[in-house]
mmCIF file of C-alpha atoms and ligand atoms in Angstrom:
data_model
loop_
_atom_site.group_PDB
_atom_site.id
_atom_site.type_symbol
_atom_site.label_atom_id
_atom_site.label_comp_id
_atom_site.label_asym_id
_atom_site.label_seq_id
_atom_site.Cartn_x
_atom_site.Cartn_y
_atom_site.Cartn_z
ATOM 1 C CA MET E 1368 -57.899 -79.053 74.270
ATOM 2 C CA SER E 1369 -61.444 -78.364 73.050
ATOM 3 C CA ASN E 1370 -64.097 -81.040 72.965
ATOM 4 C CA SER E 1371 -64.085 -81.204 69.186
ATOM 5 C CA THR E 1372 -60.333 -81.711 69.029
ATOM 6 C CA ARG E 1373 -60.662 -84.410 71.684
ATOM 7 C CA ASP E 1374 -63.171 -86.302 69.509
ATOM 8 C CA ILE E 1375 -60.791 -86.272 66.572
ATOM 9 C CA GLU E 1376 -57.843 -87.269 68.772
ATOM 10 C CA GLY E 1377 -59.950 -90.145 70.099
ATOM 11 C CA LEU E 1378 -60.591 -91.356 66.559
ATOM 12 C CA ILE E 1379 -56.867 -91.130 65.761
ATOM 13 C CA ASP E 1380 -56.063 -93.184 68.890
ATOM 14 C CA LEU E 1381 -58.494 -95.897 67.790
ATOM 15 C CA MET E 1382 -57.159 -95.967 64.235
ATOM 16 C CA ALA E 1383 -53.584 -96.211 65.559
ATOM 17 C CA ARG E 1384 -54.477 -99.592 67.119
ATOM 18 C CA LEU E 1385 -55.076 -101.141 63.687
ATOM 19 C CA PRO E 1386 -52.373 -103.542 62.479
ATOM 20 C CA GLY E 1387 -49.854 -101.770 60.292
ATOM 21 C CA LEU E 1388 -50.902 -98.295 61.402
ATOM 22 C CA GLY E 1389 -49.013 -96.174 63.909
ATOM 23 C CA PRO E 1390 -49.975 -92.746 65.269
ATOM 24 C CA ARG E 1391 -48.539 -90.932 62.270
ATOM 25 C CA SER E 1392 -50.401 -93.007 59.641
ATOM 26 C CA ALA E 1393 -53.548 -92.883 61.777
ATOM 27 C CA ARG E 1394 -53.388 -89.094 61.841
ATOM 28 C CA ARG E 1395 -52.975 -88.953 58.060
ATOM 29 C CA ALA E 1396 -55.806 -91.435 57.542
ATOM 30 C CA VAL E 1397 -58.189 -89.508 59.779
ATOM 31 C CA LEU E 1398 -57.348 -86.235 58.073
ATOM 32 C CA HIS E 1399 -57.967 -87.869 54.697
ATOM 33 C CA LEU E 1400 -61.285 -89.292 55.901
ATOM 34 C CA ILE E 1401 -62.464 -85.906 57.152
ATOM 35 C CA LYS E 1402 -61.578 -84.287 53.845
ATOM 36 C CA LYS E 1403 -63.459 -87.036 51.966
ATOM 37 C CA ARG E 1404 -66.327 -87.110 54.420
ATOM 38 C CA GLY E 1405 -69.178 -87.725 51.956
ATOM 39 C CA MET E 1406 -67.258 -89.938 49.523
ATOM 40 C CA LEU E 1407 -65.436 -92.093 52.034
ATOM 41 C CA MET E 1408 -65.885 -91.418 55.731
ATOM 42 C CA THR E 1409 -69.674 -91.754 55.943
ATOM 43 C CA PRO E 1410 -69.884 -94.901 53.749
ATOM 44 C CA LEU E 1411 -66.965 -96.386 55.715
ATOM 45 C CA ALA E 1412 -68.639 -95.680 59.052
ATOM 46 C CA GLU E 1413 -71.885 -97.246 57.773
ATOM 47 C CA ALA E 1414 -70.086 -100.300 56.387
ATOM 48 C CA MET E 1415 -68.213 -100.782 59.679
ATOM 49 C CA GLN E 1416 -71.418 -100.549 61.674
ATOM 50 C CA HIS E 1417 -73.125 -103.056 59.392
ATOM 51 C CA VAL E 1418 -70.273 -105.570 59.472
ATOM 52 C CA ALA E 1419 -69.873 -105.126 63.248
ATOM 53 C CA ALA E 1420 -73.520 -106.133 63.602
ATOM 54 C CA THR E 1421 -73.510 -109.045 61.134
ATOM 55 C CA ALA E 1422 -70.024 -110.651 61.046
ATOM 56 C CA ARG E 1423 -69.764 -114.057 62.710
ATOM 57 C CA GLU E 1424 -67.730 -117.248 62.661
ATOM 58 C CA CYS E 1425 -68.934 -120.181 60.577
ATOM 59 C CA VAL E 1426 -69.998 -122.849 63.079
ATOM 60 C CA SER E 1427 -68.427 -125.527 60.904
ATOM 61 C CA CYS E 1428 -65.089 -124.207 59.641
ATOM 62 C CA GLY E 1429 -64.446 -120.964 61.564
ATOM 63 C CA ASN E 1430 -64.360 -118.747 58.467
ATOM 64 C CA ILE E 1431 -65.763 -115.256 58.960
ATOM 65 C CA GLY E 1432 -68.929 -114.358 57.103
ATOM 66 C CA THR E 1433 -72.376 -113.036 57.783
ATOM 67 C CA SER E 1434 -74.255 -116.291 58.334
ATOM 68 C CA ASP E 1435 -73.902 -119.277 60.682
ATOM 69 C CA ILE E 1436 -72.662 -121.424 57.787
ATOM 70 C CA CYS E 1437 -70.224 -119.645 55.471
ATOM 71 C CA ASP E 1438 -70.591 -119.540 51.679
ATOM 72 C CA ILE E 1439 -67.831 -122.117 51.196
ATOM 73 C CA CYS E 1440 -69.341 -124.680 53.584
ATOM 74 C CA ALA E 1441 -72.806 -124.036 52.110
ATOM 75 C CA ASP E 1442 -71.626 -124.680 48.531
ATOM 76 C CA PRO E 1443 -72.378 -128.335 47.611
ATOM 77 C CA ARG E 1444 -69.777 -128.218 44.793
ATOM 78 C CA ARG E 1445 -67.088 -127.911 47.473
ATOM 79 C CA ALA E 1446 -67.952 -131.221 49.146
ATOM 80 C CA THR E 1447 -64.916 -132.821 47.532
ATOM 81 C CA GLY E 1448 -63.784 -134.854 50.544
ATOM 82 C CA GLU E 1449 -60.809 -132.529 51.015
ATOM 83 C CA ILE E 1450 -60.312 -130.200 53.989
ATOM 84 C CA CYS E 1451 -57.495 -127.646 54.053
ATOM 85 C CA VAL E 1452 -56.421 -126.778 57.609
ATOM 86 C CA VAL E 1453 -55.190 -123.210 58.186
ATOM 87 C CA GLU E 1454 -54.241 -121.241 61.273
ATOM 88 C CA ASP E 1455 -56.165 -118.100 60.615
ATOM 89 C CA VAL E 1456 -58.974 -116.668 58.476
ATOM 90 C CA ALA E 1457 -56.381 -114.519 56.661
ATOM 91 C CA ASP E 1458 -54.716 -117.764 55.494
ATOM 92 C CA LEU E 1459 -58.061 -119.108 54.245
ATOM 93 C CA TRP E 1460 -58.647 -115.938 52.279
ATOM 94 C CA ALA E 1461 -55.112 -116.164 50.849
ATOM 95 C CA MET E 1462 -55.787 -119.746 49.694
ATOM 96 C CA GLU E 1463 -59.048 -118.632 48.105
ATOM 97 C CA ARG E 1464 -57.234 -115.907 46.159
ATOM 98 C CA GLY E 1465 -55.124 -118.676 44.594
ATOM 99 C CA GLN E 1466 -58.362 -120.152 43.166
ATOM 100 C CA VAL E 1467 -56.988 -123.681 42.912
ATOM 101 C CA PHE E 1468 -58.382 -125.356 46.014
ATOM 102 C CA LYS E 1469 -61.916 -126.625 45.441
ATOM 103 C CA GLY E 1470 -62.562 -128.305 48.801
ATOM 104 C CA ARG E 1471 -63.472 -126.905 52.176
ATOM 105 C CA TYR E 1472 -61.424 -125.378 54.996
ATOM 106 C CA HIS E 1473 -60.906 -125.658 58.703
ATOM 107 C CA VAL E 1474 -59.622 -122.617 60.613
ATOM 108 C CA LEU E 1475 -57.804 -123.573 63.832
ATOM 109 C CA GLY E 1476 -57.734 -120.088 65.302
ATOM 110 C CA GLY E 1477 -54.028 -120.238 66.165
ATOM 111 C CA THR E 1478 -51.365 -122.824 66.887
ATOM 112 C CA LEU E 1479 -50.461 -124.950 69.864
ATOM 113 C CA SER E 1480 -48.073 -123.016 72.037
ATOM 114 C CA ALA E 1481 -46.493 -124.092 75.304
ATOM 115 C CA LEU E 1482 -45.280 -120.547 75.858
ATOM 116 C CA ASP E 1483 -48.741 -119.005 75.529
ATOM 117 C CA ALA E 1484 -50.461 -122.011 77.159
ATOM 118 C CA VAL E 1485 -52.542 -122.795 74.056
ATOM 119 C CA GLY E 1486 -53.711 -126.417 74.087
ATOM 120 C CA PRO E 1487 -55.719 -128.540 71.585
ATOM 121 C CA ASP E 1488 -59.050 -127.602 73.171
ATOM 122 C CA ASP E 1489 -58.291 -123.896 72.743
ATOM 123 C CA LEU E 1490 -58.107 -124.496 68.991
ATOM 124 C CA ARG E 1491 -60.703 -126.066 66.716
ATOM 125 C CA ILE E 1492 -58.907 -129.429 66.702
ATOM 126 C CA PRO E 1493 -61.692 -131.558 68.303
ATOM 127 C CA LYS E 1494 -64.118 -130.055 65.758
ATOM 128 C CA LEU E 1495 -61.754 -131.054 62.939
ATOM 129 C CA VAL E 1496 -61.765 -134.661 64.138
ATOM 130 C CA ASP E 1497 -65.592 -134.570 64.211
ATOM 131 C CA ARG E 1498 -65.743 -133.227 60.676
ATOM 132 C CA VAL E 1499 -63.364 -135.895 59.360
ATOM 133 C CA ARG E 1500 -65.701 -138.497 60.827
ATOM 134 C CA ASP E 1501 -68.980 -136.887 59.743
ATOM 135 C CA GLU E 1502 -68.247 -135.389 56.324
ATOM 136 C CA GLY E 1503 -66.702 -138.310 54.462
ATOM 137 C CA VAL E 1504 -63.310 -136.600 54.369
ATOM 138 C CA ARG E 1505 -60.615 -138.472 52.406
ATOM 139 C CA GLU E 1506 -57.770 -135.965 52.594
ATOM 140 C CA VAL E 1507 -56.721 -133.361 55.140
ATOM 141 C CA ILE E 1508 -54.241 -130.851 53.729
ATOM 142 C CA LEU E 1509 -52.187 -129.066 56.384
ATOM 143 C CA ALA E 1510 -51.429 -125.509 55.292
ATOM 144 C CA LEU E 1511 -49.802 -124.330 58.501
ATOM 145 C CA ASN E 1512 -47.012 -121.811 58.766
ATOM 146 C CA ALA E 1513 -43.441 -123.081 58.812
ATOM 147 C CA THR E 1514 -42.919 -121.817 62.360
ATOM 148 C CA VAL E 1515 -42.021 -124.149 65.254
ATOM 149 C CA ASP E 1516 -45.546 -123.824 66.688
ATOM 150 C CA GLY E 1517 -47.103 -124.328 63.243
ATOM 151 C CA GLN E 1518 -45.183 -127.551 62.721
ATOM 152 C CA THR E 1519 -45.831 -128.813 66.279
ATOM 153 C CA THR E 1520 -49.528 -128.285 65.578
ATOM 154 C CA ALA E 1521 -49.274 -130.099 62.230
ATOM 155 C CA HIS E 1522 -47.693 -133.159 63.916
ATOM 156 C CA TYR E 1523 -50.302 -133.136 66.667
ATOM 157 C CA ILE E 1524 -53.155 -133.093 64.120
ATOM 158 C CA ALA E 1525 -51.549 -135.849 62.045
ATOM 159 C CA ASP E 1526 -51.350 -138.004 65.215
ATOM 160 C CA GLU E 1527 -54.983 -137.276 66.084
ATOM 161 C CA LEU E 1528 -56.124 -138.312 62.603
ATOM 162 C CA GLU E 1529 -54.082 -141.489 62.429
ATOM 163 C CA GLY E 1530 -56.184 -144.608 61.948
ATOM 164 C CA ARG E 1531 -59.255 -142.618 60.898
ATOM 165 C CA GLY E 1532 -59.052 -143.566 57.220
ATOM 166 C CA VAL E 1533 -57.922 -140.164 56.037
ATOM 167 C CA THR E 1534 -54.791 -139.175 54.120
ATOM 168 C CA VAL E 1535 -52.857 -136.299 55.690
ATOM 169 C CA THR E 1536 -50.774 -134.140 53.362
ATOM 170 C CA SER E 1537 -49.043 -130.791 53.680
ATOM 171 C CA LEU E 1538 -48.255 -127.976 51.310
ATOM 172 C CA ALA E 1539 -44.985 -128.445 49.431
ATOM 173 C CA GLN E 1540 -41.918 -126.398 50.231
ATOM 174 C CA GLY E 1541 -42.387 -122.838 49.169
ATOM 175 C CA VAL E 1542 -43.894 -121.503 52.350
ATOM 176 C CA PRO E 1543 -40.986 -119.467 53.732
ATOM 177 C CA ILE E 1544 -39.736 -120.165 57.255
ATOM 178 C CA GLY E 1545 -41.777 -118.085 59.636
ATOM 179 C CA GLY E 1546 -43.692 -116.797 56.645
ATOM 180 C CA GLU E 1547 -47.410 -116.507 56.665
ATOM 181 C CA LEU E 1548 -49.591 -117.747 53.837
ATOM 182 C CA ASP E 1549 -51.159 -114.337 53.550
ATOM 183 C CA TYR E 1550 -47.879 -112.876 52.323
ATOM 184 C CA LEU E 1551 -47.413 -115.372 49.501
ATOM 185 C CA ASP E 1552 -48.432 -114.530 45.977
ATOM 186 C CA ASP E 1553 -51.222 -116.552 44.407
ATOM 187 C CA GLY E 1554 -48.902 -118.474 42.049
ATOM 188 C CA THR E 1555 -46.739 -119.701 44.940
ATOM 189 C CA ILE E 1556 -49.797 -120.883 46.852
ATOM 190 C CA SER E 1557 -51.123 -122.766 43.789
ATOM 191 C CA ALA E 1558 -47.747 -124.427 43.187
ATOM 192 C CA ALA E 1559 -47.403 -125.408 46.869
ATOM 193 C CA LEU E 1560 -50.890 -126.930 46.804
ATOM 194 C CA LYS E 1561 -50.416 -128.863 43.568
ATOM 195 C CA ALA E 1562 -47.093 -130.287 44.772
ATOM 196 C CA ARG E 1563 -48.425 -131.231 48.220
ATOM 197 C CA LYS E 1564 -46.883 -134.274 49.792
ATOM 198 C CA SER E 1565 -47.834 -136.946 52.255
ATOM 199 C CA PHE E 1566 -47.235 -135.768 55.812
HETATM 200 ZN ZN1 LIG L 2690 -67.533 -122.562 56.826
#
């Protein structure tokens, strides 16, 4: 194998590690990128380099942006006293696409899991308790996946927040069992939020 072929194979191997891409799709994608070098590949490479250098987690909510405090946390109009708790940044972005939630978020970074030895301190749960105390939060909306771990985590958080003067609610039925928020359409997310119930 020549050096040049090895470079291209190396790129294909990297692309194949992306979620949803296997070796075959990676090969097609790389071929497409090379054909569209000026239109697509160079701008993509530049954008990736830029985001790799600037992307960071919001120190308050865990959202991903390019500053220490994300745009949502920095927006004073979103200080509504409501915090929506999600497992992952992808869930936050899914909620935002629904355009109905006007409060702020808290990204846990996963769920409690005995199997994977994930405890409360591995997630952003202590930080959530701090925010409830410091930010005048009246309602915490749990938007966790309907998996066993998601629901265990929801109960744990509800227990932690008990007696702290905050109402804990959860999204209404509509989140499919084992389904992730990111796969729901915007209308379903809006409906599940509007019909949220006391947890
Ligand atoms: Zn934030």
